[in-house]
Amino acid sequence: MSNPDLFSLKDRNIASALLFVAFLAGCSISPTPISTTRLIEPWLGLLPASQDESEPSQLSRGENQGTQSLPMAVIGTPTPDPFREPPQLRTEAESYIVQPGDSLNSIAIRFGVSANQIVQANAILNPDILSVWQALYIPAPQPQPPGPSHKILPDSELVFGPANRYVDIYSVVDHWYGYLRGYVEEVEGVEMSGAGIIHLVARRYSVNPLLLLGLLEYQGGWLTQHEPSPQSRLYPMGYVAYSWEGLFPQLSWAADQLNLG
């Protein structure tokens, strides 16, 4: 026959042992680990205080050496643009009185015609001189044929995308031994090469540098021709206007037009 006191004693011993084990387990629990991972602060892109902010930033040629252009394949079809109503064109000529601060180009843009149309319509001998309160005959704009319905250039090939960081403009220019290879121009107080100007404009306007290079070759032949025409050397992108001579102003104008669409 079992002794109740014996079981009570055994139960008390077991309970005490369990409490002791639990106490030891609690003492052996390691503290919550503290993460030793150091958070990396984002780079704010601040320039050193000693650097002149007026100096245009350009990627040195050495940073581009050793990289190769990656082959790119166009997959799929471009997303179609929504339909846009064409603007209503004037059908009749107008007269305009020159105001202080007006220029021939600003008047032409305002009325949707070219400066040459105004010059021819008014028999202006010197297009750089306009008299205040001078009356000008503004002809009606000539309708232009509609553009193609398909996208000639996808947006991915227009903008300065991630793939352009592998493009070595300097090597491309050196390969063709054209007029651009030896071209040097002062840009904002800094003497820059032709390839450096293309790279600067591409980054400043977020335009594909290869697109700028292709347009420069198409308009002025600077990439492959050793001696372009005097007109092409002065206005390589074909935009003839006062104070727009040289590669940097011409490329800046072209990049701005590309962004306008």
Coordinates of N, CA and C in Angstrom, one line a residue, residues 90-231:
R90 N -3.7 80.3 -88.2 CA -4.2 81.5 -88.8 C -4.3 81.4 -90.3
T91 N -5.4 81.9 -90.8 CA -5.6 81.8 -92.3 C -5.4 83.1 -93.0
E92 N -5.3 84.2 -92.2 CA -5.2 85.6 -92.7 C -3.9 86.2 -92.2
A93 N -3.4 87.2 -92.9 CA -2.3 87.9 -92.5 C -2.7 89.0 -91.4
E94 N -1.7 89.4 -90.6 CA -1.9 90.4 -89.6 C -0.8 91.4 -89.6
S95 N -1.1 92.5 -88.9 CA -0.1 93.6 -88.8 C 0.3 93.7 -87.3
Y96 N 1.5 94.0 -87.1 CA 2.0 94.1 -85.7 C 2.9 95.3 -85.6
I97 N 2.8 96.0 -84.4 CA 3.6 97.2 -84.1 C 4.7 96.7 -83.2
V98 N 6.0 97.0 -83.6 CA 7.1 96.5 -82.8 C 7.1 97.3 -81.4
Q99 N 7.3 96.5 -80.3 CA 7.3 97.0 -79.0 C 8.7 97.0 -78.5
P100 N 9.0 97.8 -77.4 CA 10.3 97.8 -76.8 C 10.7 96.4 -76.3
G101 N 11.9 95.9 -76.6 CA 12.3 94.6 -76.2 C 12.0 93.5 -77.2
D102 N 11.3 93.8 -78.3 CA 11.0 92.8 -79.3 C 12.2 92.5 -80.1
S103 N 12.3 91.3 -80.6 CA 13.2 90.9 -81.6 C 12.5 90.1 -82.7
L104 N 13.2 90.0 -83.8 CA 12.6 89.3 -85.0 C 12.2 87.9 -84.6
N105 N 13.1 87.2 -83.9 CA 12.8 85.8 -83.6 C 11.6 85.7 -82.6
S106 N 11.5 86.6 -81.6 CA 10.4 86.5 -80.7 C 9.1 86.8 -81.3
I107 N 9.1 87.8 -82.3 CA 7.8 88.1 -83.0 C 7.4 86.9 -83.9
A108 N 8.4 86.2 -84.5 CA 8.1 85.1 -85.4 C 7.6 83.9 -84.6
I109 N 8.1 83.7 -83.4 CA 7.6 82.6 -82.6 C 6.2 82.9 -82.1
R110 N 5.9 84.2 -81.8 CA 4.6 84.6 -81.3 C 3.5 84.3 -82.3
F111 N 3.8 84.5 -83.6 CA 2.8 84.4 -84.6 C 2.9 83.1 -85.4
G112 N 3.8 82.2 -85.0 CA 3.9 80.9 -85.6 C 4.5 80.9 -87.0
V113 N 5.4 81.8 -87.3 CA 6.0 81.9 -88.6 C 7.5 81.9 -88.4
S114 N 8.2 81.9 -89.5 CA 9.7 81.9 -89.4 C 10.1 83.4 -89.6
A115 N 11.3 83.6 -89.0 CA 11.9 85.0 -89.2 C 12.1 85.4 -90.6
N116 N 12.5 84.4 -91.4 CA 12.7 84.7 -92.9 C 11.4 85.1 -93.6
Q117 N 10.3 84.6 -93.2 CA 9.0 85.0 -93.8 C 8.7 86.4 -93.5
I118 N 9.0 86.9 -92.2 CA 8.8 88.3 -91.9 C 9.7 89.2 -92.6
V119 N 11.0 88.7 -92.8 CA 12.0 89.5 -93.5 C 11.6 89.7 -94.9
Q120 N 11.1 88.6 -95.6 CA 10.8 88.7 -97.0 C 9.5 89.5 -97.2
A121 N 8.5 89.4 -96.3 CA 7.2 90.1 -96.4 C 7.4 91.6 -96.2
N122 N 8.4 92.0 -95.5 CA 8.5 93.4 -95.2 C 9.8 94.0 -95.8
A123 N 10.5 93.2 -96.6 CA 11.7 93.7 -97.3 C 12.7 94.3 -96.3
I124 N 12.9 93.6 -95.2 CA 13.9 94.1 -94.2 C 15.3 93.9 -94.7
L125 N 16.1 95.0 -94.7 CA 17.5 94.8 -95.2 C 18.4 94.2 -94.1
N126 N 18.2 94.7 -92.9 CA 19.1 94.2 -91.8 C 18.1 93.6 -90.7
P127 N 18.1 92.2 -90.7 CA 17.2 91.6 -89.7 C 17.6 91.8 -88.3
D128 N 18.8 92.3 -88.0 CA 19.2 92.5 -86.6 C 18.8 93.8 -86.1
I129 N 18.2 94.7 -86.9 CA 17.7 96.0 -86.5 C 16.2 96.2 -86.7
L130 N 15.5 96.5 -85.6 CA 14.1 96.8 -85.7 C 13.9 98.1 -84.9
S131 N 13.0 98.9 -85.5 CA 12.7 100.2 -84.9 C 11.4 100.1 -84.0
V132 N 11.4 100.6 -82.8 CA 10.2 100.6 -82.0 C 9.1 101.4 -82.7
W133 N 7.9 100.8 -82.6 CA 6.7 101.3 -83.2 C 6.7 101.1 -84.7
Q134 N 7.6 100.3 -85.2 CA 7.6 100.0 -86.6 C 6.5 99.0 -86.9
A135 N 5.8 99.2 -88.0 CA 4.7 98.3 -88.4 C 5.2 97.2 -89.3
L136 N 4.9 96.0 -88.9 CA 5.3 94.8 -89.6 C 4.1 94.1 -90.2
Y137 N 4.2 93.5 -91.4 CA 3.2 92.7 -92.0 C 3.6 91.3 -91.7
I138 N 2.7 90.6 -91.0 CA 2.9 89.2 -90.6 C 2.1 88.3 -91.5
P139 N 2.7 87.5 -92.3 CA 2.0 86.6 -93.2 C 1.3 85.5 -92.5
A140 N 0.4 84.8 -93.1 CA -0.3 83.7 -92.5 C 0.7 82.5 -92.5
P141 N 0.7 81.7 -91.5 CA 1.6 80.6 -91.4 C 1.3 79.5 -92.5
Q142 N 2.3 78.9 -93.0 CA 2.1 77.9 -94.0 C 1.9 76.6 -93.4
P143 N 0.8 75.9 -93.7 CA 0.5 74.6 -93.1 C 1.6 73.6 -93.5
Q144 N 2.1 72.8 -92.5 CA 3.1 71.8 -92.7 C 2.4 70.4 -92.8
P145 N 3.0 69.5 -93.6 CA 2.5 68.2 -93.7 C 2.5 67.5 -92.3
P146 N 1.6 66.6 -92.1 CA 1.6 65.9 -90.8 C 2.8 65.0 -90.7
G147 N 3.2 64.7 -89.4 CA 4.3 63.8 -89.2 C 3.8 62.4 -89.3
P148 N 4.8 61.5 -89.2 CA 4.4 60.0 -89.3 C 3.6 59.6 -88.1
S149 N 2.8 58.6 -88.3 CA 1.9 58.1 -87.2 C 2.7 57.2 -86.3
H150 N 3.9 56.7 -86.7 CA 4.6 55.8 -85.8 C 5.7 56.6 -85.2
K151 N 6.3 56.1 -84.1 CA 7.3 56.8 -83.4 C 8.7 56.5 -84.1
I152 N 9.3 57.6 -84.5 CA 10.6 57.5 -85.2 C 11.6 57.1 -84.2
L153 N 11.6 57.6 -83.0 CA 12.6 57.4 -82.0 C 11.9 57.1 -80.7
P154 N 12.1 55.9 -80.1 CA 11.5 55.6 -78.8 C 12.0 56.5 -77.7
D155 N 11.2 56.7 -76.7 CA 11.7 57.5 -75.5 C 12.9 57.0 -74.9
S156 N 13.1 55.6 -74.9 CA 14.2 55.0 -74.3 C 15.5 55.4 -75.0
E157 N 15.5 55.7 -76.3 CA 16.6 56.1 -77.0 C 16.9 57.6 -77.1
L158 N 15.9 58.3 -76.5 CA 16.1 59.8 -76.5 C 16.7 60.2 -75.2
V159 N 16.4 59.6 -74.1 CA 16.9 60.1 -72.8 C 18.2 59.5 -72.5
F160 N 18.9 60.2 -71.5 CA 20.2 59.6 -71.0 C 19.9 58.5 -70.0
G161 N 19.8 57.3 -70.5 CA 19.4 56.2 -69.6 C 20.6 55.5 -69.0
P162 N 20.3 54.5 -68.2 CA 21.4 53.7 -67.5 C 22.4 53.1 -68.5
A163 N 21.9 52.7 -69.7 CA 22.9 52.0 -70.6 C 23.9 53.0 -71.2
N164 N 23.6 54.3 -71.1 CA 24.5 55.3 -71.7 C 25.8 55.4 -70.9
R165 N 25.8 55.0 -69.6 CA 27.0 55.1 -68.8 C 28.1 54.2 -69.4
Y166 N 27.8 53.2 -70.2 CA 28.8 52.4 -70.8 C 29.3 52.9 -72.2
V167 N 28.7 54.0 -72.6 CA 29.1 54.6 -73.9 C 30.3 55.4 -73.8
D168 N 31.3 55.1 -74.6 CA 32.6 55.8 -74.6 C 32.6 56.8 -75.8
I169 N 32.1 58.0 -75.6 CA 32.0 58.9 -76.6 C 33.4 59.3 -77.2
Y170 N 34.4 59.3 -76.3 CA 35.8 59.7 -76.7 C 36.3 58.7 -77.7
S171 N 36.1 57.4 -77.4 CA 36.6 56.4 -78.4 C 35.9 56.4 -79.7
V172 N 34.6 56.7 -79.7 CA 33.8 56.8 -80.9 C 34.3 57.9 -81.8
V173 N 34.6 59.1 -81.1 CA 35.1 60.3 -81.9 C 36.5 60.0 -82.4
D174 N 37.3 59.4 -81.6 CA 38.7 59.1 -82.1 C 38.7 58.1 -83.2
H175 N 37.8 57.2 -83.2 CA 37.8 56.2 -84.3 C 37.6 56.7 -85.7
W176 N 36.8 57.8 -85.8 CA 36.5 58.3 -87.1 C 37.5 59.4 -87.7
Y177 N 38.3 59.9 -86.8 CA 39.3 60.9 -87.3 C 38.7 62.1 -88.1
G178 N 37.5 62.5 -87.6 CA 36.8 63.6 -88.3 C 37.2 65.0 -87.7
Y179 N 36.5 66.0 -88.1 CA 36.7 67.3 -87.6 C 36.5 67.4 -86.1
L180 N 35.5 66.7 -85.6 CA 35.2 66.7 -84.2 C 36.4 66.2 -83.3
R181 N 37.2 65.4 -83.8 CA 38.3 64.7 -83.1 C 39.3 65.8 -82.5
G182 N 39.6 66.8 -83.3 CA 40.5 67.8 -82.9 C 39.9 69.1 -82.5
Y183 N 38.6 69.1 -82.3 CA 37.9 70.4 -82.0 C 38.0 70.7 -80.6
V184 N 38.3 72.0 -80.3 CA 38.4 72.5 -78.9 C 37.6 73.8 -78.8
E185 N 36.8 74.0 -77.8 CA 36.0 75.2 -77.6 C 36.0 75.5 -76.1
E186 N 36.0 76.8 -75.8 CA 35.9 77.3 -74.5 C 34.4 77.3 -74.1
V187 N 34.1 76.6 -73.0 CA 32.7 76.5 -72.5 C 32.6 77.0 -71.1
E188 N 32.0 78.2 -70.9 CA 31.8 78.7 -69.5 C 33.2 78.9 -68.8
G189 N 34.2 79.3 -69.6 CA 35.5 79.6 -69.0 C 36.4 78.3 -69.0
V190 N 35.9 77.2 -69.5 CA 36.7 76.0 -69.4 C 36.9 75.5 -70.9
E191 N 38.2 75.2 -71.2 CA 38.5 74.6 -72.5 C 38.1 73.2 -72.6
M192 N 37.3 72.8 -73.5 CA 36.8 71.4 -73.6 C 36.9 70.9 -75.0
S193 N 37.1 69.6 -75.1 CA 37.1 68.9 -76.4 C 35.7 68.7 -77.0
G194 N 35.7 68.3 -78.2 CA 34.3 68.1 -78.8 C 33.6 67.0 -78.1
A195 N 34.3 65.9 -77.8 CA 33.6 64.8 -77.1 C 33.2 65.2 -75.7
G196 N 34.0 66.0 -75.1 CA 33.6 66.5 -73.8 C 32.4 67.4 -73.8
I197 N 32.3 68.2 -74.8 CA 31.1 69.0 -75.0 C 29.8 68.2 -75.2
I198 N 29.9 67.1 -76.0 CA 28.8 66.2 -76.2 C 28.4 65.6 -74.9
H199 N 29.4 65.1 -74.1 CA 29.1 64.5 -72.9 C 28.4 65.5 -71.9
L200 N 28.9 66.7 -71.9 CA 28.4 67.7 -71.0 C 26.9 68.0 -71.3
V201 N 26.6 68.3 -72.6 CA 25.3 68.6 -73.0 C 24.3 67.4 -72.8
A202 N 24.8 66.2 -73.0 CA 24.0 65.0 -72.8 C 23.6 64.9 -71.4
R203 N 24.5 65.1 -70.4 CA 24.2 65.1 -69.0 C 23.3 66.2 -68.6
R204 N 23.6 67.4 -69.1 CA 22.9 68.6 -68.6 C 21.4 68.6 -69.1
Y205 N 21.2 68.1 -70.3 CA 19.8 68.0 -70.8 C 19.2 66.6 -70.8
S206 N 19.9 65.7 -70.2 CA 19.5 64.3 -70.1 C 19.1 63.7 -71.4
V207 N 19.9 63.9 -72.4 CA 19.7 63.4 -73.8 C 20.8 62.4 -74.1
N208 N 20.4 61.3 -74.8 CA 21.3 60.3 -75.3 C 22.5 60.9 -76.0
P209 N 23.8 60.7 -75.6 CA 24.9 61.3 -76.3 C 25.1 60.7 -77.7
L210 N 24.7 59.5 -77.9 CA 24.8 58.9 -79.2 C 23.8 59.6 -80.2
L211 N 22.7 60.0 -79.7 CA 21.7 60.7 -80.5 C 22.3 62.1 -80.9
L212 N 22.9 62.8 -80.0 CA 23.5 64.1 -80.3 C 24.6 63.9 -81.3
L213 N 25.4 62.8 -81.1 CA 26.5 62.6 -82.1 C 26.0 62.3 -83.5
G214 N 24.9 61.5 -83.5 CA 24.3 61.2 -84.8 C 23.7 62.4 -85.5
L215 N 23.1 63.3 -84.7 CA 22.5 64.5 -85.3 C 23.6 65.4 -85.8
L216 N 24.7 65.5 -85.0 CA 25.9 66.3 -85.4 C 26.5 65.8 -86.7
E217 N 26.5 64.5 -86.9 CA 27.1 64.0 -88.2 C 26.1 64.2 -89.3
Y218 N 24.8 64.0 -89.0 CA 23.8 64.2 -90.1 C 23.7 65.6 -90.6
Q219 N 23.8 66.6 -89.6 CA 23.6 68.0 -90.0 C 24.9 68.6 -90.5
G220 N 26.0 68.3 -89.9 CA 27.2 69.0 -90.2 C 28.4 68.1 -90.7
G221 N 28.3 66.8 -90.5 CA 29.3 65.9 -91.0 C 30.6 66.0 -90.1
W222 N 30.4 66.4 -88.9 CA 31.6 66.6 -88.0 C 32.3 65.3 -87.6
L223 N 31.6 64.2 -87.6 CA 32.2 63.0 -87.1 C 33.1 62.4 -88.2
T224 N 32.8 62.4 -89.5 CA 33.5 61.7 -90.5 C 34.3 62.6 -91.5
Q225 N 33.9 63.9 -91.6 CA 34.5 64.8 -92.5 C 35.7 65.5 -91.8
H226 N 36.8 65.7 -92.5 CA 37.9 66.4 -92.0 C 37.7 67.9 -92.1
E227 N 37.1 68.4 -93.1 CA 36.9 69.8 -93.3 C 35.4 70.1 -93.7
P228 N 34.5 70.2 -92.7 CA 33.1 70.6 -93.1 C 33.1 72.0 -93.7
S229 N 32.0 72.3 -94.3 CA 31.8 73.6 -94.9 C 31.9 74.7 -93.8
P230 N 32.3 75.9 -94.2 CA 32.4 77.0 -93.2 C 31.1 77.2 -92.5
Q231 N 29.9 77.1 -93.2 CA 28.6 77.3 -92.5 C 28.4 76.2 -91.5

